[in-house]
Amino acid sequence: GAGVSQSPSNKVTEKGKDVELRCDPISGHTALYWYRQSLGQGLEFLIYFQGNSAPDKSGLPSDRFSAERTGGSVSTLTIQRTQQEDSAVYLCASSFSSATDTQYFGPGTRLTVL
Amino acid sequence: QKEVEQNSGPLSVPEGAIASLNCTYSDRGSQSFFWYRQYSGKSPELIMSIYSNGDKEDGRFTAQLNKASQYVSLLIRDSQPSDSATYLCAVNRNTGGFKTIFGAGTRLFVKA
């Protein structure tokens, strides 16, 4: 079946602009995660959605970052007033249910802020 | 101190040898432990998950967990050049809210 998809695959923007990154999880997966990965670094946890529960936003680096998940499926990560340090690959993952389940990653969105 | 620590490597082993990858974590409330493999320019993919102390084997891979020592490892037997990648240790904890913490990864290079 279809895996996790993300769009766009690449995004180049100017400093100060807002960007929206989209994630379509695997159908039936209730848990969805956002991470970012800077060049040569590990994954930095951003936010976790589980079903209809309030999301865990503890990893969001600043109030310029926000995410929502509509209808328990598609998620959008929004970065307002982008800065050069926001440049990274943003990865989305989904899992069947709880945090103990395997996370399946999408291909990522490479964000470049000029 | 980072929550999840790995030796960045690179770890270089000859083809056919055993590769040993190590990871330590700081939060004793951690519950679930994962090893992901990430090829250059690609997304991570799960290799092994482990939840209780001891060893778990799957083919050429063995994960080892020691919660008392806050240590998790991955052994790759009969290493192949195709195993050359970055291996990420990930830990799920639920203290102060759920979070998955990834280590920075260990680069493995298997020489043919």
Coordinates of C-alpha atoms in Angstrom, one line a residue:
Chain A
G1 CA 0.0 0.0 0.0
A2 CA 0.9 3.7 -0.1
G3 CA 3.5 4.9 2.3
V4 CA 3.8 8.3 4.0
S5 CA 3.8 11.1 1.5
Q6 CA 5.1 14.6 2.0
S7 CA 4.9 17.7 -0.2
P8 CA 6.6 19.6 -1.5
S9 CA 9.8 17.6 -1.8
N10 CA 11.8 20.8 -2.0
K11 CA 11.0 24.3 -0.9
V12 CA 13.2 27.4 -1.3
T13 CA 11.9 30.5 0.4
E14 CA 13.1 33.9 1.4
K15 CA 13.8 34.9 5.0
G16 CA 10.7 36.2 6.6
K17 CA 8.2 34.3 4.4
D18 CA 5.8 31.7 5.8
V19 CA 5.8 28.1 4.6
E20 CA 3.5 25.2 4.9
L21 CA 4.6 21.6 4.7
R22 CA 2.2 18.8 4.2
C23 CA 2.1 15.2 5.4
D24 CA -0.2 12.4 4.3
P25 CA 0.2 9.4 6.8
I26 CA -0.4 5.8 6.0
S27 CA -4.1 5.1 5.9
G28 CA -5.4 3.9 9.3
H29 CA -2.4 5.2 11.3
T30 CA -3.5 7.2 14.2
A31 CA -0.2 8.5 15.4
L32 CA 1.7 11.2 13.4
Y33 CA 5.1 12.7 14.1
W34 CA 7.1 15.6 12.8
Y35 CA 10.9 15.8 13.0
R36 CA 13.6 18.0 11.4
Q37 CA 17.0 16.9 10.5
S38 CA 19.8 19.4 9.8
L39 CA 22.8 18.3 7.6
G40 CA 24.8 15.6 9.3
Q41 CA 22.7 15.6 12.4
G42 CA 20.2 13.3 14.1
L43 CA 16.4 13.8 14.1
E44 CA 15.0 16.5 16.2
F45 CA 11.5 15.8 17.5
L46 CA 9.0 18.6 16.9
I47 CA 5.4 17.4 17.6
Y48 CA 3.3 14.2 18.0
F49 CA -0.4 13.7 17.3
Q50 CA -2.2 10.6 18.7
G51 CA -5.8 10.2 17.6
N52 CA -8.0 12.9 18.9
S53 CA -5.8 13.7 21.9
A54 CA -4.2 17.1 22.2
P55 CA -0.9 17.0 20.4
D56 CA 2.4 17.0 22.3
K57 CA 4.1 20.2 21.1
S58 CA 7.0 20.1 23.5
G59 CA 9.5 19.8 20.7
L60 CA 8.5 22.9 18.7
P61 CA 11.6 25.2 18.8
S62 CA 9.7 28.5 18.8
D63 CA 6.2 30.0 18.5
R64 CA 6.9 30.5 14.8
F65 CA 6.2 26.8 14.4
S66 CA 2.8 25.3 14.5
A67 CA 1.1 22.2 13.3
E68 CA -2.4 20.8 12.8
R69 CA -3.9 17.6 11.9
T70 CA -7.3 17.7 10.2
G71 CA -9.7 14.8 10.5
G72 CA -7.1 12.7 12.1
S73 CA -5.3 12.3 8.8
V74 CA -3.4 14.9 6.9
S75 CA -1.1 17.2 8.8
T76 CA 0.3 20.6 8.0
L77 CA 3.4 22.1 9.6
T78 CA 3.6 25.8 9.3
I79 CA 6.7 27.9 9.9
Q80 CA 6.0 31.7 10.1
R81 CA 8.6 34.4 9.4
T82 CA 11.2 31.8 8.3
Q83 CA 14.8 32.2 9.4
Q84 CA 18.0 30.8 7.8
E85 CA 18.4 28.4 10.8
D86 CA 15.1 26.8 9.8
S87 CA 16.8 25.3 6.8
A88 CA 16.7 21.5 7.2
V89 CA 14.9 18.4 6.0
Y90 CA 11.5 18.1 7.7
L91 CA 10.4 14.5 8.1
C92 CA 7.0 13.2 8.9
A93 CA 6.3 9.7 10.3
S94 CA 3.2 7.8 11.2
S95 CA 2.5 4.7 13.2
F96 CA -0.5 2.4 13.7
S97 CA -1.3 3.5 17.2
S98 CA 0.9 4.1 20.2
A99 CA 4.4 5.3 20.7
T100 CA 5.6 1.7 20.9
D101 CA 4.8 1.0 17.3
T102 CA 7.1 1.3 14.4
Q103 CA 7.3 4.7 12.8
Y104 CA 7.2 4.8 9.0
F105 CA 8.9 7.9 7.6
G106 CA 8.0 9.9 4.5
P107 CA 10.6 11.1 2.0
G108 CA 10.9 14.5 3.7
T109 CA 10.7 18.1 2.6
R110 CA 14.0 19.9 2.1
L111 CA 13.5 23.5 3.2
T112 CA 16.1 26.1 2.2
V113 CA 15.7 29.6 3.6
L114 CA 17.7 32.2 1.7
Chain B
Q1 CA 24.6 15.6 28.4
K2 CA 22.5 14.6 25.4
E3 CA 19.5 12.4 26.1
V4 CA 20.6 9.8 23.6
E5 CA 24.3 9.5 22.8
Q6 CA 26.0 7.6 20.1
N7 CA 29.5 7.5 18.8
S8 CA 29.4 9.4 15.5
G9 CA 32.0 7.2 13.9
P10 CA 32.7 6.4 11.2
L11 CA 32.9 2.8 12.2
S12 CA 34.7 0.8 9.6
V13 CA 34.6 -3.0 9.5
P14 CA 35.6 -5.5 6.8
E15 CA 32.9 -7.5 4.9
G16 CA 31.8 -10.5 6.9
A17 CA 32.8 -9.1 10.3
I18 CA 30.5 -8.2 13.2
A19 CA 29.6 -4.5 13.5
S20 CA 28.8 -3.3 17.0
L21 CA 26.8 -0.1 17.5
N22 CA 26.2 1.4 20.9
C23 CA 23.8 3.8 22.4
T24 CA 23.3 5.2 25.9
Y25 CA 20.3 7.2 27.2
S26 CA 19.7 9.4 30.2
D27 CA 16.0 9.1 31.0
R28 CA 15.2 6.1 33.2
G29 CA 11.6 6.5 32.3
S30 CA 12.3 5.5 28.7
Q31 CA 10.1 2.6 27.6
S32 CA 10.8 1.7 24.0
F33 CA 14.0 1.5 22.0
F34 CA 14.5 1.4 18.3
W35 CA 17.3 1.2 15.8
Y36 CA 16.8 2.9 12.4
R37 CA 19.0 2.7 9.3
Q38 CA 19.4 5.8 7.2
Y39 CA 21.1 5.7 3.8
S40 CA 22.5 9.0 2.6
G41 CA 19.8 11.3 1.3
K42 CA 17.0 8.9 2.3
S43 CA 14.6 8.6 5.2
P44 CA 15.1 6.4 8.2
E45 CA 13.8 2.9 8.2
L46 CA 13.3 0.6 11.2
I47 CA 15.8 -2.2 11.7
M48 CA 14.9 -3.4 15.2
S49 CA 12.7 -2.5 18.2
I50 CA 13.2 -3.7 21.7
Y51 CA 11.2 -3.2 24.8
S52 CA 12.6 -5.5 27.6
N53 CA 16.0 -6.3 28.9
G54 CA 18.0 -8.9 27.0
D55 CA 18.7 -9.8 23.4
K56 CA 16.4 -9.8 20.4
E57 CA 17.5 -11.4 17.2
D58 CA 16.2 -10.9 13.7
G59 CA 18.3 -12.4 10.9
R60 CA 21.8 -10.9 11.0
F61 CA 20.7 -8.2 13.5
T62 CA 20.7 -8.5 17.3
A63 CA 19.5 -5.7 19.6
Q64 CA 20.6 -5.8 23.2
L65 CA 18.9 -3.8 26.0
N66 CA 20.2 -3.2 29.5
K67 CA 17.9 -0.8 31.3
A68 CA 19.9 -0.8 34.5
S69 CA 22.9 0.5 32.6
Q70 CA 20.7 2.6 30.3
Y71 CA 22.4 1.0 27.3
V72 CA 21.1 -0.4 24.0
S73 CA 23.2 -1.9 21.3
L74 CA 22.9 -3.3 17.8
L75 CA 25.1 -6.1 16.4
I76 CA 25.2 -6.8 12.7
R77 CA 26.7 -10.2 11.9
D78 CA 28.3 -11.0 8.5
S79 CA 28.4 -7.3 7.6
Q80 CA 27.8 -6.5 4.0
P81 CA 28.7 -3.4 2.0
S82 CA 25.0 -2.7 1.6
D83 CA 24.9 -2.3 5.4
S84 CA 26.9 0.9 5.0
A85 CA 24.7 3.6 6.3
T86 CA 24.0 5.8 9.4
Y87 CA 22.4 3.9 12.2
L88 CA 20.1 6.0 14.5
C89 CA 19.2 4.9 18.0
A90 CA 15.8 6.2 19.1
V91 CA 14.2 6.2 22.5
N92 CA 10.6 6.8 23.4
R93 CA 9.8 8.2 26.8
N94 CA 6.6 9.4 28.4
T95 CA 7.9 11.5 31.3
G96 CA 6.6 15.1 31.0
G97 CA 4.8 14.2 27.8
F98 CA 5.6 11.7 25.1
K99 CA 8.7 12.3 23.0
T100 CA 10.9 10.3 20.7
I101 CA 14.5 11.2 21.1
F102 CA 16.9 10.2 18.3
G103 CA 20.7 10.0 18.7
A104 CA 22.9 11.8 16.2
G105 CA 23.7 8.4 14.6
T106 CA 26.7 6.3 13.9
R107 CA 28.1 6.1 10.4
L108 CA 29.0 2.5 9.5
F109 CA 31.2 1.7 6.5
V110 CA 31.6 -2.0 5.5
K111 CA 34.7 -2.5 3.3
A112 CA 34.4 -5.1 0.5

